[in-house]
Short mmCIF file of C-alpha atoms in Angstrom, two decimals:
data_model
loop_
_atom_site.label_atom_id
_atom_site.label_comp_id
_atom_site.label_asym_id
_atom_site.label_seq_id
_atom_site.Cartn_x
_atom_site.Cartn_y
_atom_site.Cartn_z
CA UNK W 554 -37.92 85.79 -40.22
CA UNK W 555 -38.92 82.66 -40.28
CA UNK W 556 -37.78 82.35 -36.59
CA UNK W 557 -41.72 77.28 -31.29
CA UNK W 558 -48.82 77.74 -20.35
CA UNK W 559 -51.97 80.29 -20.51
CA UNK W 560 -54.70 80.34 -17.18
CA UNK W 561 -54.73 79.55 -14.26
CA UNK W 562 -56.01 76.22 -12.88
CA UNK W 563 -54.99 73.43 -11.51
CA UNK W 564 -53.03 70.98 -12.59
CA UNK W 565 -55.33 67.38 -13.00
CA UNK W 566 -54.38 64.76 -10.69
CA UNK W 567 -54.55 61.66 -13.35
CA UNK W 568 -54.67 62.13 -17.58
CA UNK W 569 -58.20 60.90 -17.24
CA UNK W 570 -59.32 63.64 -15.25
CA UNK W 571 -57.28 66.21 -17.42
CA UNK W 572 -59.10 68.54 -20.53
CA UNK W 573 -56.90 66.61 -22.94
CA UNK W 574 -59.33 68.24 -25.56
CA UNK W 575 -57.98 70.80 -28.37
CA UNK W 576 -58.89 74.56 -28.45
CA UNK W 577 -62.18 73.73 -29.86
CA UNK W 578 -63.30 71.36 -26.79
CA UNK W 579 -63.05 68.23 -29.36
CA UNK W 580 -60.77 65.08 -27.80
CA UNK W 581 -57.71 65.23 -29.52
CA UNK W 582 -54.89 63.43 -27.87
CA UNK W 583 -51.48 63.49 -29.35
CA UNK W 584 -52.90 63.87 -32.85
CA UNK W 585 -51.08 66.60 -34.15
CA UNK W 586 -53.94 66.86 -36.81
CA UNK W 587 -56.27 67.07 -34.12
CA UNK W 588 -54.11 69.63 -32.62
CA UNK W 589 -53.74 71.92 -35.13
CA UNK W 590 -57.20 72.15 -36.55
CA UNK W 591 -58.42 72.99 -33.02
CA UNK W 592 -55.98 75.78 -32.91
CA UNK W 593 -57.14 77.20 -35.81
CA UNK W 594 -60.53 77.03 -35.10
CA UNK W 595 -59.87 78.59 -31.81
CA UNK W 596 -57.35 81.13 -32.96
CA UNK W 597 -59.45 82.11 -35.99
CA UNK W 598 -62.28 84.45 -34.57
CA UNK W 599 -59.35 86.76 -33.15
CA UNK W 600 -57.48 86.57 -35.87
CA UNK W 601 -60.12 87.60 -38.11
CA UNK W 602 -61.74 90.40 -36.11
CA UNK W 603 -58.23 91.48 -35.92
CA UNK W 604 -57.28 91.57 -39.33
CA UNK W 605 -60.77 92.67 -40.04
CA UNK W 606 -60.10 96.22 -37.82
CA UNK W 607 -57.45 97.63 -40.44
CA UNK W 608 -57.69 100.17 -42.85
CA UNK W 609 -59.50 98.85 -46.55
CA UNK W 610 -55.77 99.24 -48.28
CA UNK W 611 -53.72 97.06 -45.67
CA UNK W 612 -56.95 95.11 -44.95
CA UNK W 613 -56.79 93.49 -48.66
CA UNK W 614 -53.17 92.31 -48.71
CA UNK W 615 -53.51 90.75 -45.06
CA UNK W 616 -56.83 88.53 -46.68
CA UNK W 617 -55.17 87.70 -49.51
CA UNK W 618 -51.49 86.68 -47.39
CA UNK W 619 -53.92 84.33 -44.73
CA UNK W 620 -55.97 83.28 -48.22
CA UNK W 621 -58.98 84.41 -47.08
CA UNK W 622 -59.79 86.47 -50.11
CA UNK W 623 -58.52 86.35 -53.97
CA UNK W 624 -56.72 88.72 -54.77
CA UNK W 625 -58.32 89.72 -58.12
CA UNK W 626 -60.97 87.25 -58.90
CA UNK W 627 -63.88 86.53 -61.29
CA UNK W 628 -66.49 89.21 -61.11
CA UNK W 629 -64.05 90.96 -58.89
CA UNK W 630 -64.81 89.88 -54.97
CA UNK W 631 -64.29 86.67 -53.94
CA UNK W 632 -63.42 84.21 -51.33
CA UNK W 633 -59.74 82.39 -51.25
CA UNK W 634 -59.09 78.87 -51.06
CA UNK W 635 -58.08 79.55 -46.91
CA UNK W 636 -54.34 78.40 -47.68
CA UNK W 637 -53.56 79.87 -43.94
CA UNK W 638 -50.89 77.77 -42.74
CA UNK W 639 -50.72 74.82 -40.36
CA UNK W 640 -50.88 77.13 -37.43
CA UNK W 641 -47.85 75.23 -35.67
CA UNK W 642 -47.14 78.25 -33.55
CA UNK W 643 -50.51 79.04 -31.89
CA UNK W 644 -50.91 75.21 -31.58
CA UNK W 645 -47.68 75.90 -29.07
CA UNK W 646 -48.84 78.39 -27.09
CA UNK W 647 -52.37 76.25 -26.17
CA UNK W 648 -50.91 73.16 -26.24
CA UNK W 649 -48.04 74.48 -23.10
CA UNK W 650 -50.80 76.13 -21.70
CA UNK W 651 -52.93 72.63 -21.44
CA UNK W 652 -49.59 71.06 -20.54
CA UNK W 653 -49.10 72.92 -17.27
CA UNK W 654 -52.55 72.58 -16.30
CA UNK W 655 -53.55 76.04 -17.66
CA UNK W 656 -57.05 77.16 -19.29
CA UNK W 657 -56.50 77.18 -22.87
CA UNK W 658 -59.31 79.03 -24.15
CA UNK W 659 -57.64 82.17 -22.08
CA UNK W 660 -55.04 81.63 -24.70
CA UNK W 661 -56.29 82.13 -27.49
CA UNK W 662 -55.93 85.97 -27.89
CA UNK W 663 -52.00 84.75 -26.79
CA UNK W 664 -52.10 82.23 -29.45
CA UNK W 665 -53.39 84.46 -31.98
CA UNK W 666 -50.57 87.42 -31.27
CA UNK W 667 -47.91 85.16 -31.84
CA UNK W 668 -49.55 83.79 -35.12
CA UNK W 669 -49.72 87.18 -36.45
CA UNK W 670 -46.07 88.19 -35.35
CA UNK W 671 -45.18 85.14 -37.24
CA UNK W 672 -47.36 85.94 -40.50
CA UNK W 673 -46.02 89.61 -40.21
CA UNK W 674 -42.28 87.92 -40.68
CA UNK W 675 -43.48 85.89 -43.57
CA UNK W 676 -44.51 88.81 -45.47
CA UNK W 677 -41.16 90.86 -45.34
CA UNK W 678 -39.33 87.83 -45.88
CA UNK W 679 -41.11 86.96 -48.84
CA UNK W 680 -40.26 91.05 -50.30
CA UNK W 681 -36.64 90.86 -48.80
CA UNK W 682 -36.06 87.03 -50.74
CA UNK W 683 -37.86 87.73 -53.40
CA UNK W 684 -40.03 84.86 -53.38
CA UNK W 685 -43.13 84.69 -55.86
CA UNK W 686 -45.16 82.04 -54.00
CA UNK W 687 -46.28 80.61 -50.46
CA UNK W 688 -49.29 78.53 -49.59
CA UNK W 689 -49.89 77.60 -53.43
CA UNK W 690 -50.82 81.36 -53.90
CA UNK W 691 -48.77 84.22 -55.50
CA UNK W 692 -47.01 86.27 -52.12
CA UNK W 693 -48.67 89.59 -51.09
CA UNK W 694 -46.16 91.60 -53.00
CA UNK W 695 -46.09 90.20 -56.54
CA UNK W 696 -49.56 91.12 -55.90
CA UNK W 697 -50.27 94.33 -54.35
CA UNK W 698 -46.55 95.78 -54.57
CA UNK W 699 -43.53 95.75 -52.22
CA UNK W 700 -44.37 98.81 -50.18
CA UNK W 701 -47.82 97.65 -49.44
CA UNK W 702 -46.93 94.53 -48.80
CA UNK W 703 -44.53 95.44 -45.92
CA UNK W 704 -46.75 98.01 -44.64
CA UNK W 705 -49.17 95.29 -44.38
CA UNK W 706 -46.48 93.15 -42.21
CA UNK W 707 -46.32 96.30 -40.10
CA UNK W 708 -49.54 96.05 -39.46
CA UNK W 709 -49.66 93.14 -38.32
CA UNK W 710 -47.20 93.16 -35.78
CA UNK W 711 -48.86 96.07 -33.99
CA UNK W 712 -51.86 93.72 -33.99
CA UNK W 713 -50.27 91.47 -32.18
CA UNK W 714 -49.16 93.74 -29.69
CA UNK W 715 -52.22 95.36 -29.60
CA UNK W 716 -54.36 92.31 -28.77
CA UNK W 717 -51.88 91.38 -25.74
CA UNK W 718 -52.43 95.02 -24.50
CA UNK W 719 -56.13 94.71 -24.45
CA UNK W 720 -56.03 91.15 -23.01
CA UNK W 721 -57.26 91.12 -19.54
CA UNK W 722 -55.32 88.35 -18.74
CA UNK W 723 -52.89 88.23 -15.68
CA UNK W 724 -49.85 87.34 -17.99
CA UNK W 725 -51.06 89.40 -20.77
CA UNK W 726 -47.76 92.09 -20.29
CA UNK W 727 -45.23 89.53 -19.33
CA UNK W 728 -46.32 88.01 -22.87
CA UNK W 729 -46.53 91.00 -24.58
CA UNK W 730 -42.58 91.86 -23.54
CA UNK W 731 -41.39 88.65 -23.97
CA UNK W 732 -43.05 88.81 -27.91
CA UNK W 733 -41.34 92.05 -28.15
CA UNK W 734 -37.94 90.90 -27.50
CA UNK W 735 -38.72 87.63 -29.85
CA UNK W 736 -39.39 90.01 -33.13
CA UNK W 737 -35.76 91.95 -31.93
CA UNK W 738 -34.05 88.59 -32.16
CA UNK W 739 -36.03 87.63 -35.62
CA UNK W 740 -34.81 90.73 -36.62
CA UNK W 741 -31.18 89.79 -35.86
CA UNK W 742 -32.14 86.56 -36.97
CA UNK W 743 -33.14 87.65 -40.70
CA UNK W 744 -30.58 90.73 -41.05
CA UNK W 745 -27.75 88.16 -40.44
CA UNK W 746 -29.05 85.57 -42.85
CA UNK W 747 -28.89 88.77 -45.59
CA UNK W 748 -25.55 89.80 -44.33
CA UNK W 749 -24.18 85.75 -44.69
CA UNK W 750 -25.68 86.20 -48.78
CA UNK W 751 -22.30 88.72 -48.78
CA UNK W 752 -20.10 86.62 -47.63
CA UNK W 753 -17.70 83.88 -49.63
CA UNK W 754 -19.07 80.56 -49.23
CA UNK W 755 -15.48 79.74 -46.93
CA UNK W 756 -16.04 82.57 -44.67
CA UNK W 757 -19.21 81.59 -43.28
CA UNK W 758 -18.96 79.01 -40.23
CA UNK W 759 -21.23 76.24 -39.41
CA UNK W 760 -21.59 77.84 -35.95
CA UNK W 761 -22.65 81.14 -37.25
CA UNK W 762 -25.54 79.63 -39.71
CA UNK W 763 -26.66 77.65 -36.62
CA UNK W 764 -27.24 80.80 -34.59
CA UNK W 765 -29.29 82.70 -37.34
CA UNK W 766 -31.52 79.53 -37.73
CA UNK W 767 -32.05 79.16 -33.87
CA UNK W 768 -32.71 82.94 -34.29
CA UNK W 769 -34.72 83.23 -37.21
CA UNK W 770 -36.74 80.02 -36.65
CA UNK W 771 -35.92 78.66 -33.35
CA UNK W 772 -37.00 82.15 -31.39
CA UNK W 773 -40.43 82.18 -32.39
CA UNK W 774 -41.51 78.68 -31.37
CA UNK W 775 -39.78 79.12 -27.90
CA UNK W 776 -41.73 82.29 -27.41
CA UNK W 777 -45.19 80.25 -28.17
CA UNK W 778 -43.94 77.97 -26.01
CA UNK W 779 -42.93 80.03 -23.03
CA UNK W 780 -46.19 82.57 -23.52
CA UNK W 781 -48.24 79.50 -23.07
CA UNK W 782 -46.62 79.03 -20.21
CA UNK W 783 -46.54 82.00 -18.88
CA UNK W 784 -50.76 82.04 -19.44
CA UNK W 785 -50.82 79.06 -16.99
CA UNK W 786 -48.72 80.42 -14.31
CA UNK W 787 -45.91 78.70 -14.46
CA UNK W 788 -42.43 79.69 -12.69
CA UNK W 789 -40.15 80.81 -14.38
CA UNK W 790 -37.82 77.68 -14.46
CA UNK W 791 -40.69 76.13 -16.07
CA UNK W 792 -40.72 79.23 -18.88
CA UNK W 793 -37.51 78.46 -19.79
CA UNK W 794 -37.60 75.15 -19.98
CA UNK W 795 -40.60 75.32 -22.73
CA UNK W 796 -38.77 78.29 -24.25
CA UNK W 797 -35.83 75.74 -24.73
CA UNK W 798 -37.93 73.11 -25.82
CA UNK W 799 -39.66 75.38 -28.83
CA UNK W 800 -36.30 76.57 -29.62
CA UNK W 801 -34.66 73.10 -30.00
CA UNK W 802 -37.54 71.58 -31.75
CA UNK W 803 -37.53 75.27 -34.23
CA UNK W 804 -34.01 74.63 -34.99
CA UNK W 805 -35.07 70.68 -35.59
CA UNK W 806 -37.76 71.97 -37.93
CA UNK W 807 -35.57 74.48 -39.92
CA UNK W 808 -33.06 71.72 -40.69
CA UNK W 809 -35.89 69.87 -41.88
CA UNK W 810 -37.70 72.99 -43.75
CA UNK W 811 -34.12 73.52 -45.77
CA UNK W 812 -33.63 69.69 -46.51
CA UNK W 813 -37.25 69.93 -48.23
CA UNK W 814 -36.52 72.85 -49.49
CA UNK W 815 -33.95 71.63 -51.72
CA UNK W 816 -35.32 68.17 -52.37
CA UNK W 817 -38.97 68.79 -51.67
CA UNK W 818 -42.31 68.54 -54.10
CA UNK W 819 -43.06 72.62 -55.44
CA UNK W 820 -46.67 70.37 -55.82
CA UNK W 821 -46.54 69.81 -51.71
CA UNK W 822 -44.35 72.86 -50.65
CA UNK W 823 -46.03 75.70 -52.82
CA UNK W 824 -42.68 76.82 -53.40
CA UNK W 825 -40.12 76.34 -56.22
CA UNK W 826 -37.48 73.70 -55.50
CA UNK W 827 -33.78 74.88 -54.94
CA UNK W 828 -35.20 78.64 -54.72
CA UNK W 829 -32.64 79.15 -51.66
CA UNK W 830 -29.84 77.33 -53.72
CA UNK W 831 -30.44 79.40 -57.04
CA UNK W 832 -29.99 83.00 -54.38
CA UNK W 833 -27.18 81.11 -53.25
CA UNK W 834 -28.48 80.98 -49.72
CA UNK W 835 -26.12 79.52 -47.17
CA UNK W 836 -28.90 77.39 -45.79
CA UNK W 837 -27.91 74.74 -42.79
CA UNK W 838 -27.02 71.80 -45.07
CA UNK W 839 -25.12 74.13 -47.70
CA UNK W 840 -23.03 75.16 -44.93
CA UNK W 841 -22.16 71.94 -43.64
CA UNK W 842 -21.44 70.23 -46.83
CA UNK W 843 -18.71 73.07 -47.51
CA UNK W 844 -17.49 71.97 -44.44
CA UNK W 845 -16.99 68.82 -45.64
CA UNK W 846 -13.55 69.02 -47.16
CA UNK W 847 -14.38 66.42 -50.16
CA UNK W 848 -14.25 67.00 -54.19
CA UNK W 849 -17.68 67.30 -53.71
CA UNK W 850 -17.85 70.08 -51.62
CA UNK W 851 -15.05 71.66 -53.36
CA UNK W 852 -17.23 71.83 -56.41
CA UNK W 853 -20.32 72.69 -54.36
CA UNK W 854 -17.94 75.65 -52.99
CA UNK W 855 -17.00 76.55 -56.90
CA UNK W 856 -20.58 76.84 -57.89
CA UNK W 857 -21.27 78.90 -55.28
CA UNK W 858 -19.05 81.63 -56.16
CA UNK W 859 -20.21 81.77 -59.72
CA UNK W 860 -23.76 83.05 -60.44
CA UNK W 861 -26.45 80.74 -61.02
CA UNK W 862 -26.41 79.39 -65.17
CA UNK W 863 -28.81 77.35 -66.98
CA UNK W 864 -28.39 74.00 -65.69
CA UNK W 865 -26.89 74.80 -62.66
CA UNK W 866 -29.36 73.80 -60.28
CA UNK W 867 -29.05 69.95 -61.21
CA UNK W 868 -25.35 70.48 -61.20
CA UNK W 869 -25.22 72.21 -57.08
CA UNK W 870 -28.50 70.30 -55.48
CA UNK W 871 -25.82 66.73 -56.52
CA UNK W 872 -22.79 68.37 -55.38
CA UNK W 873 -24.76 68.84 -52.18
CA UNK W 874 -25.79 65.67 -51.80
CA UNK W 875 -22.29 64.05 -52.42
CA UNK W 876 -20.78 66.34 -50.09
CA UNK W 877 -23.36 65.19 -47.43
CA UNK W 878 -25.44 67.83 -46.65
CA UNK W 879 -28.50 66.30 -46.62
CA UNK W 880 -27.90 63.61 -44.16
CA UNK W 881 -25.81 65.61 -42.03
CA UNK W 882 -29.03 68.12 -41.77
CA UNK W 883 -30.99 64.82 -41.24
CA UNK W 884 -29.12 63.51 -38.42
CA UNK W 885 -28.68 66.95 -36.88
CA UNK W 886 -32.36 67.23 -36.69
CA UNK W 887 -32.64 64.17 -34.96
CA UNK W 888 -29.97 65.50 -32.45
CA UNK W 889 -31.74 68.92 -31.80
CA UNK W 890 -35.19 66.90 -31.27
CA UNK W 891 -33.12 64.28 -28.75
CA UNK W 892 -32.09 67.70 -26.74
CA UNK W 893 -35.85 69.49 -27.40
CA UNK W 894 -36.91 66.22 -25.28
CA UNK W 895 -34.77 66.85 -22.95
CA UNK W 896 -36.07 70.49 -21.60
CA UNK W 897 -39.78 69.14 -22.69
CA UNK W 898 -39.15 66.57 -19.66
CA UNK W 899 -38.10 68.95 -17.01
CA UNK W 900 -40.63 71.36 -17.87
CA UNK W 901 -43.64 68.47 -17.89
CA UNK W 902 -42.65 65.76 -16.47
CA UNK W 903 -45.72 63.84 -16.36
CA UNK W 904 -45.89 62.22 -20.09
CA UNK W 905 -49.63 62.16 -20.11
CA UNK W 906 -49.49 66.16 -19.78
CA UNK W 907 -46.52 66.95 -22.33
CA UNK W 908 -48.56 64.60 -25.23
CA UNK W 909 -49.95 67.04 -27.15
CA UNK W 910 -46.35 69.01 -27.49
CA UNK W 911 -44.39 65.99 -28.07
CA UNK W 912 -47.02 65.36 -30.81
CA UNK W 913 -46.35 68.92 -32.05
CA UNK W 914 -42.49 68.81 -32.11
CA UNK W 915 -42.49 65.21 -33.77
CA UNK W 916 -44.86 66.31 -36.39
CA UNK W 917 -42.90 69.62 -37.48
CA UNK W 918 -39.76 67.56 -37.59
CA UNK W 919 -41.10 64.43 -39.31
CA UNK W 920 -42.35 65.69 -42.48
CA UNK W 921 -40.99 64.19 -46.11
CA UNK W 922 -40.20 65.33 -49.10
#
């Protein structure tokens, strides 16, 4: 379930009078570096204290999923590496919060809900895929064991919901709702992409795949969005606007995420390549290369319905590629960051104001291989 304005205030009357500052009160612009590492820093004491308040059992997977703790080190306590993520999604919900002239600092028990919603998806998903690694470190449940892992993810998302409920904040229970109904849709999000596993390669539709990913991916990063609007009072035009701006840019992203999937660096990712092909996942750019109608999809479509073989992986990540799935995922992302522009305008229409989101979107969608 992978599944993109807080305060009050007033809105600046020129960019040079405006707080464009990060979380952490240093300038960052539209540095999405910048951006990010203030998030973290201003996300991190709540995030912490929260994850610090469970019980000792739940406690240790959580510090070992952020990478705050080894899981079984020398001498037998120890501190991790701090592999915790890029913290895209918090980076959202102050950034839309700035954006619309909001106080961002009131945020940050916002920004750090919706960062543990999203970690509490990344732990189920990595015991309902199977996956052995994320962030360069084994996943929680190779570790600690599947039940604890998702008990842990459990956790988590009552965290979230518990630090909105204790947040004084105005918009603290319009957030809290509107975070609710995102982890429904993630839900619906993840328990179709299992269901499309099932399914022949020819009986799952382009259309379909697209509506999981905007689920699964796309869901999340509108609710940051939209929460960190809501935390800066906006109207409710201007909610939806962000919401369809985090969508757009999450579905962007997830093309992107799949296309490195397949051809990425496991050195850069901290995941194996073709993982998702090797499940025989019907990822985005799968889909639309069995679309294609070519030889090359027809073998793509033939290796598909066989399991996976030594060898194979070679054999289906060219077929892929022939059959055009990679640039069609490629241009699409281009097409869903075009529209993500789009709602970004009428919600901030004032460049100056929507920098530091533009820099967000264009840095999630931009990455390499």
């Amino acid at each position: 379930m992978t599944r993109p304005r807080p305060g009050g205030g007033d809105r600046p009357d020129s960019p040079d009078d405006g707080d464009n500052r990060g979380s952490g009160g240093r300038d960052c612009g539209g540095d999405a570096e910048a951006i990010l590492q203030a998030a973290r820093a201003a996300v991190g004491p709540a995030l912490r204290a929260a994850v610090g308040s469970l019980p000792e059992a739940m406690r240790r997977v959580a510090l070992h999923h952020f990478g705050w703790r080894d899981a079984h080190p020398p001498g037998g306590g120890g501190t991790g590496q701090g592999h915790t993520g890029k913290a895209i999604r918090p980076a959202l919900v102050l950034a839309a919060t700035r954006a619309l002239g909001g106080h961002a600092p009131g945020a940050a028990r916002a920004a750090a809900a919706v960062e543990l919603t999203h970690n509490f998806t990344l732990l189920h998903d990595d015991v309902m895929d199977r996956d052995t690694t994320r962030r360069h470190r084994p996943t929680a449940w190779t570790v600690f064991g599947t039940t604890d892992a998702i008990l842990a993810g459990d956790a988590l998302q009552a965290l979230a919901q518990r630090l909105l409920a204790e947040d004084p904040h105005p918009a603290s229970a319009r957030a809290a709702a509107r975070l609710a109904a995102c982890v429904v849709e993630l839900c619906e999000g993840q328990q179709a992409d299992t269901a499309l596993e099932g399914r022949r390669p020819q009986e799952v539709t382009l259309d379909e795949c697209l509506a999981m990913a905007e689920a699964k991916t796309g869901a999340l990063l509108g609710c940051a969005c939209a929460v960190g609007a809501l935390y800066a009072g906006a109207g409710d035009e201007e909610v939806a606007a962000l919401d369809a701006f985090g969508r757009e840019a999450g579905l962007a992203f997830q093309l992107i995420d799949d296309v490195i999937g397949i051809w990425g660096d496991p050195r850069r990712t901290g995941k194996p390549a073709g993982a998702d092909l090797t499940a025989r996942k019907k990822s985005l750019p799968v889909v639309a290369a069995l679309a294609a109608g070519t030889p090359a999809a027809a073998e793509l479509a033939a290796l598909y319905a066989t399991p996976p073989g030594a060898g194979d992986l070679e054999r289906t990540v060219d077929a892929l590629e022939r059959a055009g799935g990679r640039d069609w995922a490629q241009v699409q992302a281009a097409d869903r960051m075009a529209r993500a522009l789009h709602h970004l305008s009428a919600a901030v229409p004032r460049p100056p104001d929507a920098g530091e989101l533009l820099a967000l979107a264009e840095y999630v969608t931009r990455r390499t291989v």
